[in-house]
mmCIF file with all atom_site columns, C-alpha atoms in Angstrom:
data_model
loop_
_atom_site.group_PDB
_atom_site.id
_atom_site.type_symbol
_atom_site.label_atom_id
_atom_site.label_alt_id
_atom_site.label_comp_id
_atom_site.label_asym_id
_atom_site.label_entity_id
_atom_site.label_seq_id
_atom_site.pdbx_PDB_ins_code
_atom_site.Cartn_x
_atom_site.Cartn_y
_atom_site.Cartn_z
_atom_site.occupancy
_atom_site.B_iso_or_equiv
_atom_site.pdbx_formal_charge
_atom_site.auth_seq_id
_atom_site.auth_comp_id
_atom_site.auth_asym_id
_atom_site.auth_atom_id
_atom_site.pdbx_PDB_model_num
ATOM 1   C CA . UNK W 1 1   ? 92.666  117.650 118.600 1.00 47.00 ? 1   UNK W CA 1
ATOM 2   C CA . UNK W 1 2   ? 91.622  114.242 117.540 1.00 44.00 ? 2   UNK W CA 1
ATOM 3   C CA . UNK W 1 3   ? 88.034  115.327 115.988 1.00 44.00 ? 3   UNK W CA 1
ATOM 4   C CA . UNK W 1 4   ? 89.752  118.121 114.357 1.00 46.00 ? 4   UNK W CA 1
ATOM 5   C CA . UNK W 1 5   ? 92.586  115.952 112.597 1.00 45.00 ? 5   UNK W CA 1
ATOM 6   C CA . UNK W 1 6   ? 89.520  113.726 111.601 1.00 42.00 ? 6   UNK W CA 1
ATOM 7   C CA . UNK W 1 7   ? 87.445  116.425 110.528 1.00 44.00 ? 7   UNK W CA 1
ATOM 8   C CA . UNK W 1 8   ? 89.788  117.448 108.337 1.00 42.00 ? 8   UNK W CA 1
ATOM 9   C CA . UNK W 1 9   ? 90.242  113.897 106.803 1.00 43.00 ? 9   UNK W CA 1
ATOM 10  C CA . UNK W 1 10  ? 86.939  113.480 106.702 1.00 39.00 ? 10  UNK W CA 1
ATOM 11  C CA . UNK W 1 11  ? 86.624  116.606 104.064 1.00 38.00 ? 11  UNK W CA 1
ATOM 12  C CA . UNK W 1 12  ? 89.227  114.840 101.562 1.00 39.00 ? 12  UNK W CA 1
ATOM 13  C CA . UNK W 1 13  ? 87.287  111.668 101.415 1.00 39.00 ? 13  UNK W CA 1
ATOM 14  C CA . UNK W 1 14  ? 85.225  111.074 99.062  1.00 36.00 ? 14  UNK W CA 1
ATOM 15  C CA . UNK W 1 15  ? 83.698  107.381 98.070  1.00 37.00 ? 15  UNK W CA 1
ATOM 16  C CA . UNK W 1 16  ? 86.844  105.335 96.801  1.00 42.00 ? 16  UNK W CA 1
ATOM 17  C CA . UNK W 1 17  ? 85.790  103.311 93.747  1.00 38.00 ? 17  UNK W CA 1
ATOM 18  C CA . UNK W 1 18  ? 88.155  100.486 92.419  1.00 43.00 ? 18  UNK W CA 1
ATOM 19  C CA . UNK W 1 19  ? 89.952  99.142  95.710  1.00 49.00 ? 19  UNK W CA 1
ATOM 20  C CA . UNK W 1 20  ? 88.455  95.757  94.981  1.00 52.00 ? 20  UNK W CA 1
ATOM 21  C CA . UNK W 1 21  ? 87.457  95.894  91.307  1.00 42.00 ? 21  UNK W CA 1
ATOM 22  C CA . UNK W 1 22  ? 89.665  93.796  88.870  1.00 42.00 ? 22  UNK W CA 1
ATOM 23  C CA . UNK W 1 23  ? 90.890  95.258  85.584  1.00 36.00 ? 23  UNK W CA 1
ATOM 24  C CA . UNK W 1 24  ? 87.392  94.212  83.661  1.00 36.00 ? 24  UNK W CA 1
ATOM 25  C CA . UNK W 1 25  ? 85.949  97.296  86.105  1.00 35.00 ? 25  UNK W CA 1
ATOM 26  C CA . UNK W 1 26  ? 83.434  96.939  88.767  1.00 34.00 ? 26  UNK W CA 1
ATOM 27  C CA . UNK W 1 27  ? 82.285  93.897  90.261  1.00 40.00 ? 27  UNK W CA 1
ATOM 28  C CA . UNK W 1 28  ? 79.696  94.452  92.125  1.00 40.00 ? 28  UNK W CA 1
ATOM 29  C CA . UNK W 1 29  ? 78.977  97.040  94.202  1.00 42.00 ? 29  UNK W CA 1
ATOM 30  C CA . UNK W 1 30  ? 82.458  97.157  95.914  1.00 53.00 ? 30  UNK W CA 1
ATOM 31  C CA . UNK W 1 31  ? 82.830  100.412 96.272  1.00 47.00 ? 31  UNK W CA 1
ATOM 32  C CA . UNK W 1 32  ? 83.811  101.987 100.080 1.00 45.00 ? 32  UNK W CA 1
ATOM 33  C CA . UNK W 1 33  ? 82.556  104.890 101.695 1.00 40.00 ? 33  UNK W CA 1
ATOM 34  C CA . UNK W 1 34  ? 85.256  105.655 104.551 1.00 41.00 ? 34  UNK W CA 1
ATOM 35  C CA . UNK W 1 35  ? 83.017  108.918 105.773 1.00 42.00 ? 35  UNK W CA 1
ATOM 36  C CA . UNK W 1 36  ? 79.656  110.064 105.461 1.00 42.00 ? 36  UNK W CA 1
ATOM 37  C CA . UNK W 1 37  ? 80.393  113.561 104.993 1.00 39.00 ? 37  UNK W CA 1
ATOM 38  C CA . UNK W 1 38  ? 81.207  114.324 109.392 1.00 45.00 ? 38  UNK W CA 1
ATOM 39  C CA . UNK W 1 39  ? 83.521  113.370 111.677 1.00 48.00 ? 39  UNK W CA 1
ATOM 40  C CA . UNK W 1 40  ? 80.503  112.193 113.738 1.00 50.00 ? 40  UNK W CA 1
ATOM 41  C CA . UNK W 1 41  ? 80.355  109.231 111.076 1.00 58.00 ? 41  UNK W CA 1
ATOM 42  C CA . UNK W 1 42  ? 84.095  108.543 111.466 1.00 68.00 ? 42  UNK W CA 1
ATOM 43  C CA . UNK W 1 43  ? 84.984  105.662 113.511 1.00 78.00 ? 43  UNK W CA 1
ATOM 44  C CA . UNK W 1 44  ? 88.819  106.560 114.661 1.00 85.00 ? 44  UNK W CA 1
ATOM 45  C CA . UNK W 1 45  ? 89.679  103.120 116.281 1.00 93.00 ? 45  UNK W CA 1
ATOM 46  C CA . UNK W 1 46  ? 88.144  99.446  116.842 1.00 96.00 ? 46  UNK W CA 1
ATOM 47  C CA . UNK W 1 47  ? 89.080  96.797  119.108 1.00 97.00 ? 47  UNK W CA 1
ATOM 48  C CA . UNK W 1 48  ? 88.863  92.989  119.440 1.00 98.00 ? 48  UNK W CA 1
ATOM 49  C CA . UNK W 1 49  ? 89.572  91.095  122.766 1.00 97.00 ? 49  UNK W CA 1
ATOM 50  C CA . UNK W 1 50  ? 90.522  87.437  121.837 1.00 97.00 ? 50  UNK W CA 1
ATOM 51  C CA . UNK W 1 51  ? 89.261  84.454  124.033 1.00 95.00 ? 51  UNK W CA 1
ATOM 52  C CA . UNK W 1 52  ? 89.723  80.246  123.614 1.00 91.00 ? 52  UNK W CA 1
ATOM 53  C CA . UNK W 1 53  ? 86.917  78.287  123.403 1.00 80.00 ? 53  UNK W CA 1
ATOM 54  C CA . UNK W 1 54  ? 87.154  76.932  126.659 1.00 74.00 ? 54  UNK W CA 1
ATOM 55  C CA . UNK W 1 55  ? 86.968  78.992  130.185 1.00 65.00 ? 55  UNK W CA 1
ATOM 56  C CA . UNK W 1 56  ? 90.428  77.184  130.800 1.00 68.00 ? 56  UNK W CA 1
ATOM 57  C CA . UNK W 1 57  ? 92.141  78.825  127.307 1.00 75.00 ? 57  UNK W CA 1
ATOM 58  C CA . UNK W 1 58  ? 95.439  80.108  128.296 1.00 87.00 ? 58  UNK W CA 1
ATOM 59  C CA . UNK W 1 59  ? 94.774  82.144  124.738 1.00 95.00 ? 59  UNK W CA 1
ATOM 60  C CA . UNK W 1 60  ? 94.045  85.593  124.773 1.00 95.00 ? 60  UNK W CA 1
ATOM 61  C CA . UNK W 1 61  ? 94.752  89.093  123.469 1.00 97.00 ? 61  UNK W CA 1
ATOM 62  C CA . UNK W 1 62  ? 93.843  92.202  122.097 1.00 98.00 ? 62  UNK W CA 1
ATOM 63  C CA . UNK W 1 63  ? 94.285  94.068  118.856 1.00 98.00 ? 63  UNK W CA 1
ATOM 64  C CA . UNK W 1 64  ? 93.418  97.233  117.404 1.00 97.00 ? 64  UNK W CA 1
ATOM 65  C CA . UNK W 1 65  ? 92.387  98.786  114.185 1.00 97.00 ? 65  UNK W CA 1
ATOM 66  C CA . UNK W 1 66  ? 93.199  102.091 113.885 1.00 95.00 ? 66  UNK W CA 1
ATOM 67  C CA . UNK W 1 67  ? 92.000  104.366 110.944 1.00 87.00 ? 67  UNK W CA 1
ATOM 68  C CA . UNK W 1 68  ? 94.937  106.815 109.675 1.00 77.00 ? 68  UNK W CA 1
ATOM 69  C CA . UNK W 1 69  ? 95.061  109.610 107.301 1.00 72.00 ? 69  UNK W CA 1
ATOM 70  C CA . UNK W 1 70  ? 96.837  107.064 104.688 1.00 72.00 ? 70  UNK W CA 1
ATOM 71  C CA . UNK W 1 71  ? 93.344  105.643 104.342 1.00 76.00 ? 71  UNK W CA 1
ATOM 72  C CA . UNK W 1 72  ? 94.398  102.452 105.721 1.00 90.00 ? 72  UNK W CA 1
ATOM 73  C CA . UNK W 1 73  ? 94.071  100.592 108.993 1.00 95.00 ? 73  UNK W CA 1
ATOM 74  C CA . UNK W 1 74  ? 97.054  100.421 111.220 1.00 95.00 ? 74  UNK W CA 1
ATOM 75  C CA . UNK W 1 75  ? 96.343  97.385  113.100 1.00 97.00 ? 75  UNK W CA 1
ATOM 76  C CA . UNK W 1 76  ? 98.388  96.208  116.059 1.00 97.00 ? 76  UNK W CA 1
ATOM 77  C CA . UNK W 1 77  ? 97.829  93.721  118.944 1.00 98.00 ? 77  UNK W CA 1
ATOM 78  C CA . UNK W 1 78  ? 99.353  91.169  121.276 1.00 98.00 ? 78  UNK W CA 1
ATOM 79  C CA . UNK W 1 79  ? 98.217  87.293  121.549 1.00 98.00 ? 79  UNK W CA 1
ATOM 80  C CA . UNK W 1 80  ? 99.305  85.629  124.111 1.00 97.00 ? 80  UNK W CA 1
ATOM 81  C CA . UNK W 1 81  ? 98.803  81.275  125.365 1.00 96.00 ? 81  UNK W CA 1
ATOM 82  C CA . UNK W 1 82  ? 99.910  80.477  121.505 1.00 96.00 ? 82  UNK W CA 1
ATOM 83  C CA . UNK W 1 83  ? 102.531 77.441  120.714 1.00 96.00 ? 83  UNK W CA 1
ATOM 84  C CA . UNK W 1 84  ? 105.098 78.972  119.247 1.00 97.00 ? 84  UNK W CA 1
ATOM 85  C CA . UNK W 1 85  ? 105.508 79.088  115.478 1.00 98.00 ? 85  UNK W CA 1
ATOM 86  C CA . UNK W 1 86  ? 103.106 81.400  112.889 1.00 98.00 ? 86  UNK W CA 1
ATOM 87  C CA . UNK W 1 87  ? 99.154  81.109  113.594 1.00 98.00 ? 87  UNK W CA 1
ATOM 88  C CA . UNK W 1 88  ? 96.513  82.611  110.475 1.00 98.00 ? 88  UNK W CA 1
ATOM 89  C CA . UNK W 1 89  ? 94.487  85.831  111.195 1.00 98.00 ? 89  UNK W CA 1
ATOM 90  C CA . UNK W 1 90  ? 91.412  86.497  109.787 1.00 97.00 ? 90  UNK W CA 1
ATOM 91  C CA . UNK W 1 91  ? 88.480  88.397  109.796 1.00 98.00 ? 91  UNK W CA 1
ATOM 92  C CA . UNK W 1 92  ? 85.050  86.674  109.073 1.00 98.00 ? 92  UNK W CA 1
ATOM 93  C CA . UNK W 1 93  ? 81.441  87.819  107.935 1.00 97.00 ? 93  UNK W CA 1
ATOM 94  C CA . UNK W 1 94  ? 79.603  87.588  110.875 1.00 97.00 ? 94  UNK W CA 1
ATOM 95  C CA . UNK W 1 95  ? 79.415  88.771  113.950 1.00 97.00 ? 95  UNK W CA 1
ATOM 96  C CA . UNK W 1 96  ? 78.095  85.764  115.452 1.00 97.00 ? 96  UNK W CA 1
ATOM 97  C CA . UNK W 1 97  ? 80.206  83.622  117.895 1.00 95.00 ? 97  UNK W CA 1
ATOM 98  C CA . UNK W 1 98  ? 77.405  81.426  119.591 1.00 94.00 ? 98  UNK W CA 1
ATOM 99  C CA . UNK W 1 99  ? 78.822  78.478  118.135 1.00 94.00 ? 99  UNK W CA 1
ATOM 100 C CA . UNK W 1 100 ? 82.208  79.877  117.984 1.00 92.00 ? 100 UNK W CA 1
ATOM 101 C CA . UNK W 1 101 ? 84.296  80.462  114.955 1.00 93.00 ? 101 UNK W CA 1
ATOM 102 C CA . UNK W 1 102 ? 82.279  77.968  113.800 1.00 95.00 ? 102 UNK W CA 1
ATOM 103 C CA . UNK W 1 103 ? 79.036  80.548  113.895 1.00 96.00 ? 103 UNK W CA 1
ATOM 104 C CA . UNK W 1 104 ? 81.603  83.446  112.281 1.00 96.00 ? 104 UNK W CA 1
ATOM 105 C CA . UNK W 1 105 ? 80.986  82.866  109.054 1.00 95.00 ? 105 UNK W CA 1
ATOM 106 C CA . UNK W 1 106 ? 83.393  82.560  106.114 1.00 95.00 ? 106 UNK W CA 1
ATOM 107 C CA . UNK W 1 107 ? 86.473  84.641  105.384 1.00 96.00 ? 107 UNK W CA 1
ATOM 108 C CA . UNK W 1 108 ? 85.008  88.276  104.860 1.00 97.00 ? 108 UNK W CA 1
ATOM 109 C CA . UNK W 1 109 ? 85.262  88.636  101.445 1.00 96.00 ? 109 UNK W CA 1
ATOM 110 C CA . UNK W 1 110 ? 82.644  91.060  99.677  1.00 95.00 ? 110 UNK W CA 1
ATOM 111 C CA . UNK W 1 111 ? 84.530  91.096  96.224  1.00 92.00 ? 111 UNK W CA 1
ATOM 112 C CA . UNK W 1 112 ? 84.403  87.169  95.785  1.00 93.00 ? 112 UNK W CA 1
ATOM 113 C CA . UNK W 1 113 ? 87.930  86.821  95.227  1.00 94.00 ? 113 UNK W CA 1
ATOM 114 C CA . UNK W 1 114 ? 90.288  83.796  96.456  1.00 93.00 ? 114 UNK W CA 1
ATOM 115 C CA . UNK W 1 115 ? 92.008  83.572  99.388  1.00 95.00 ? 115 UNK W CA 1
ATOM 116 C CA . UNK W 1 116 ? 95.716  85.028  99.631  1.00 95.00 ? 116 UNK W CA 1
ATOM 117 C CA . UNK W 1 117 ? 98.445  87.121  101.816 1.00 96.00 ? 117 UNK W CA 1
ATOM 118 C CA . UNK W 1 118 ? 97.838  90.878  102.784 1.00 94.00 ? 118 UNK W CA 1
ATOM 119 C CA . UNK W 1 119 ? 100.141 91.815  100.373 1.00 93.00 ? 119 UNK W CA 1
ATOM 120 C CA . UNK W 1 120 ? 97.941  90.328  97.283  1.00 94.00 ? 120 UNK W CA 1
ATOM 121 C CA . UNK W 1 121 ? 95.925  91.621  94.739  1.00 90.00 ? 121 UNK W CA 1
ATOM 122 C CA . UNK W 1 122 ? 93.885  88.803  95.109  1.00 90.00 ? 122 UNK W CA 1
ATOM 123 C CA . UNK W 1 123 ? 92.755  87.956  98.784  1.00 95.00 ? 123 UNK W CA 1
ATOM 124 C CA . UNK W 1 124 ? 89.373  88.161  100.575 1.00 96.00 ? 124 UNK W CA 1
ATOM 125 C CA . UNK W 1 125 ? 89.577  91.378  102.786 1.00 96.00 ? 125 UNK W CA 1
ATOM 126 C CA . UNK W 1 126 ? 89.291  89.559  105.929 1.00 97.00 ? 126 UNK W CA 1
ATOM 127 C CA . UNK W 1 127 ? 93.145  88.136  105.108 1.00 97.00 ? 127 UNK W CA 1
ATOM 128 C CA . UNK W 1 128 ? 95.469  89.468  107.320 1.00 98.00 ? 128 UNK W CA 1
ATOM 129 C CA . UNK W 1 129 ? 98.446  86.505  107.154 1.00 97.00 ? 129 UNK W CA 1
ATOM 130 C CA . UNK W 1 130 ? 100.220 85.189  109.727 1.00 98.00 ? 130 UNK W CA 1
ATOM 131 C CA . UNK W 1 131 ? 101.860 85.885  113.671 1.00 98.00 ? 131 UNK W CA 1
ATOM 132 C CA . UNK W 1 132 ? 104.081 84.692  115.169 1.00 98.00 ? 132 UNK W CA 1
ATOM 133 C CA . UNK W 1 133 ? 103.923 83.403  118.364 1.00 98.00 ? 133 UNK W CA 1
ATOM 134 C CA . UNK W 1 134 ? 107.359 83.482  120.334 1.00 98.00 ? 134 UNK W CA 1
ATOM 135 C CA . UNK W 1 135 ? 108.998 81.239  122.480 1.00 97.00 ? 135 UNK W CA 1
ATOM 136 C CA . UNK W 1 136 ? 107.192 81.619  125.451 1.00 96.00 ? 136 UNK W CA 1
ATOM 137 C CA . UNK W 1 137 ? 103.596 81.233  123.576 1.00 96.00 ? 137 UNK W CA 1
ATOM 138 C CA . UNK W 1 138 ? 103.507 85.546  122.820 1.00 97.00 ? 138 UNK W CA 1
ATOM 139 C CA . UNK W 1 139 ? 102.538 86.933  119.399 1.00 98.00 ? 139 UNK W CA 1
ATOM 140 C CA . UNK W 1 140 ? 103.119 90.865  119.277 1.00 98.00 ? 140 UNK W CA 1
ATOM 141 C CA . UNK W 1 141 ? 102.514 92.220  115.605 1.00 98.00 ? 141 UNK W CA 1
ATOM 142 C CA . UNK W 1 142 ? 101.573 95.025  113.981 1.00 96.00 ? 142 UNK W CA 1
ATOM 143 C CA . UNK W 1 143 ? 100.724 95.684  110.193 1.00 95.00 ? 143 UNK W CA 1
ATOM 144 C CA . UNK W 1 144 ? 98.918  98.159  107.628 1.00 95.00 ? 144 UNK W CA 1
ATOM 145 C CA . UNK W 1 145 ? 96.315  97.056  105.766 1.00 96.00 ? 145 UNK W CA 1
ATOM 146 C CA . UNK W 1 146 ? 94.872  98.955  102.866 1.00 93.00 ? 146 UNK W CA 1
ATOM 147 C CA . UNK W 1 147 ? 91.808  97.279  102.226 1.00 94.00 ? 147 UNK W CA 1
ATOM 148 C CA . UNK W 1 148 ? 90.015  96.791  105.839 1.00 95.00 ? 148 UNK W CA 1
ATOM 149 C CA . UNK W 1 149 ? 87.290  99.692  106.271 1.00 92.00 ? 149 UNK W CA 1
ATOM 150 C CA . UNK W 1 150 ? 85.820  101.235 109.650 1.00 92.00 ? 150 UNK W CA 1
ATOM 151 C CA . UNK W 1 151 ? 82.939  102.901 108.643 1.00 88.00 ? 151 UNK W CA 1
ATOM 152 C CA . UNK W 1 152 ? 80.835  102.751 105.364 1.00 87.00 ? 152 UNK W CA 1
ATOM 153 C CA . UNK W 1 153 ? 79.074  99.502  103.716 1.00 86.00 ? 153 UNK W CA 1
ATOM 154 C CA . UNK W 1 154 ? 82.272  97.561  103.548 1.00 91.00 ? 154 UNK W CA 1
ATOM 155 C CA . UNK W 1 155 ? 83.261  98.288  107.355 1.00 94.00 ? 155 UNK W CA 1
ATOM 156 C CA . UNK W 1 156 ? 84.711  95.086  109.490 1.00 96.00 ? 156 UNK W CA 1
ATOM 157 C CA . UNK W 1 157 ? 83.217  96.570  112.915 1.00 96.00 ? 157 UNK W CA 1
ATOM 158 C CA . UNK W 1 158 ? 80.841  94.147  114.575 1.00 97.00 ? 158 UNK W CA 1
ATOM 159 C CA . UNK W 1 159 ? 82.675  91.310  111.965 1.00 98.00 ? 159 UNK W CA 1
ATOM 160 C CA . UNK W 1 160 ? 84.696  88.325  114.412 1.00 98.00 ? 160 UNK W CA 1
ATOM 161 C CA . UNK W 1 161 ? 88.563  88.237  114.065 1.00 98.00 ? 161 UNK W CA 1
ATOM 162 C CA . UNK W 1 162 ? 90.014  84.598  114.286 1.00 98.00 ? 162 UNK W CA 1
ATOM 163 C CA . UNK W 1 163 ? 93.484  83.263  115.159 1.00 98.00 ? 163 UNK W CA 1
ATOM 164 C CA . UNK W 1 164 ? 94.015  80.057  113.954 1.00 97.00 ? 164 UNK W CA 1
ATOM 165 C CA . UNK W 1 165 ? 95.882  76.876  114.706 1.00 96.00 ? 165 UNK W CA 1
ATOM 166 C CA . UNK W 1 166 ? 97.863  76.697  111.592 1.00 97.00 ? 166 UNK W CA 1
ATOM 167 C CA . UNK W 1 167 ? 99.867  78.730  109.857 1.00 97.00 ? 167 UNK W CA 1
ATOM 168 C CA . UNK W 1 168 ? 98.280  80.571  106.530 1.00 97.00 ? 168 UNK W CA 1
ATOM 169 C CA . UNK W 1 169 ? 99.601  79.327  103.354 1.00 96.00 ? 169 UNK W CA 1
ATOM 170 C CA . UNK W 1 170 ? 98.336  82.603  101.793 1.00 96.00 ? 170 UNK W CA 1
ATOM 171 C CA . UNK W 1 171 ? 96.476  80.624  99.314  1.00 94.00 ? 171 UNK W CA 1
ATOM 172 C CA . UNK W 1 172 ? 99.833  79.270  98.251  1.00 94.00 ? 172 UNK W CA 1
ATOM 173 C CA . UNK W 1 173 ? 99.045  75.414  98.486  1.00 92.00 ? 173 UNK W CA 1
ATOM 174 C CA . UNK W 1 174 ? 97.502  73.403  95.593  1.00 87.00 ? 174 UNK W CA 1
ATOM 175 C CA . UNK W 1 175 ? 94.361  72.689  96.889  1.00 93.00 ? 175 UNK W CA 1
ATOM 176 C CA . UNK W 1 176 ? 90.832  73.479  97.312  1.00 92.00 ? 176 UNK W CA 1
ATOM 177 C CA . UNK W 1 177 ? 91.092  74.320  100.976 1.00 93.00 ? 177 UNK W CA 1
ATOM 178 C CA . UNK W 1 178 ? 94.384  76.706  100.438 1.00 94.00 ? 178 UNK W CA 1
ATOM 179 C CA . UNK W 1 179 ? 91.963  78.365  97.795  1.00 90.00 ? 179 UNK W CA 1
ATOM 180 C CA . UNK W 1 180 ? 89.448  79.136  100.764 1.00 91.00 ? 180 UNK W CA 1
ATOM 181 C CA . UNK W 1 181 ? 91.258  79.156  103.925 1.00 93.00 ? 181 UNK W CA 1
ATOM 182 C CA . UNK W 1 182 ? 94.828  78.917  103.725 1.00 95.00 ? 182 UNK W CA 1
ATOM 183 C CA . UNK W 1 183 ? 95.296  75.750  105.401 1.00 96.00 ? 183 UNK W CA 1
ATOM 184 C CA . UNK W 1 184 ? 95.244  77.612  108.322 1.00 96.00 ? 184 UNK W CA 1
ATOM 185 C CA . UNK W 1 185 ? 93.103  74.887  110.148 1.00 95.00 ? 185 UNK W CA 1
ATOM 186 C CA . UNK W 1 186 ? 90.536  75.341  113.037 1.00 94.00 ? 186 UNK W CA 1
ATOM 187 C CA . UNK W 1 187 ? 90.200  78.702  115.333 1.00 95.00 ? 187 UNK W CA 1
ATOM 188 C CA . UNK W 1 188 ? 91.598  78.609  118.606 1.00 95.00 ? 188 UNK W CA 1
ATOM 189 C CA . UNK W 1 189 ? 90.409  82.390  120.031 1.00 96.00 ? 189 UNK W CA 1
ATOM 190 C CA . UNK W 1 190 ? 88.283  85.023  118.810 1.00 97.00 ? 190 UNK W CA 1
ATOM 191 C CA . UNK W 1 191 ? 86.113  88.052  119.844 1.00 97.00 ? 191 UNK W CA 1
ATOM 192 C CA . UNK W 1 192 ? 83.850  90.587  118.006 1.00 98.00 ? 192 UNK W CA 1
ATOM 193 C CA . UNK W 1 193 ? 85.679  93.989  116.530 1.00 98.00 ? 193 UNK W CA 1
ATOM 194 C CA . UNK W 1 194 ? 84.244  96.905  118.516 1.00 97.00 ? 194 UNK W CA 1
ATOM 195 C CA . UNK W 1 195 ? 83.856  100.690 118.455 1.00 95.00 ? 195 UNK W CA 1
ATOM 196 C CA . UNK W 1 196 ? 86.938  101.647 120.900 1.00 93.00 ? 196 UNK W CA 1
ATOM 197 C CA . UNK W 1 197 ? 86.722  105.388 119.853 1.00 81.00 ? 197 UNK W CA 1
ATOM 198 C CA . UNK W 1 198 ? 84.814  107.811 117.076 1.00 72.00 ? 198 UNK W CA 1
#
């Protein structure tokens, strides 16, 4: 049922030009491919397990990026060993956590555009906002996000997804570092998005 729905979403799609362009046209080659003409190419869900830096981290969770028929990603997940209050999500570059976040790379942002809320015209594509942790340390959110990409030359799979210590200011502070980062200060878990189902 699954690889038929997909199939069949996979026929309407076509290569969507414009989703990070300004109103001067193209900048640079920021065009998606969602498909590649099969549902073999389709990549129906990722996943991220979140870890601390150290082996004693309470901090952990999981989250999930699911591809929908919208042509956005439906992403959902739970975070738990937080202090309560809002904490940044983002997704970086790389897919490199040797060093950490620290080896992650910037903000994923192929359309060199500032940083901002998920609700922006202007925001990196890695910027998903803020969670909120609850009172006993638990963040359960989910969102949809209409510029993150599964498949194609734009796709965040094998890209690191960071919770932060701070909340995001959503590029809303008047300086340099709310320009880049949001404030959101350093990262206290992440893991590498996976394939969790084609």
């Amino acid at each position: 049922m699954l690889t038929q729905h997909v199939a069949k979403s996979v026929s309407r799609v076509r290569v969507r030009i414009g989703w990070c362009f300004g109103r001067g046209g193209v900048k640079g080659a920021c065009s998606v491919l969602i498909g590649d003409g099969g549902a073999e190419n389709m990549i129906a869900t990722g996943i991220c397990l979140l870890k601390g830096e150290e082996s004693e981290s309470p901090i952990q969770g999981t989250v999930t990026f699911e591809w929908d028929e919208t042509e956005e990603v439906f992403v959902q997940g739970t975070i738990e060993g937080l202090k309560p209050g809002k904490h940044g999500l983002y997704v970086c570059s790389l897919g490199n956590v040797t060093n950490g976040y620290m080896s992650s790379g910037i903000h994923y942002n192929p359309c060199n555009k500032k940083h901002g809320g998920p609700e922006d015209a202007d925001r990196h594509v890695g910027d998903l906002g803020n969670v909120e942790a609850n009172d006993d340390g638990v963040a359960k959110f989910e969102m949809h996000d209409r510029l993150l990409r599964l498949a194609g030359n734009y796709s965040i799979i094998g890209r690191t997804l960071v919770v932060t210590e701070n909340e995001d200011d959503l590029g809303k502070g008047e300086n340099d570092e709310s320009a880049a980062t949001g404030n959101a200060g350093k990262g206290l878990a992440w893991g590498i998005i996976g394939i969790a189902n084609k």
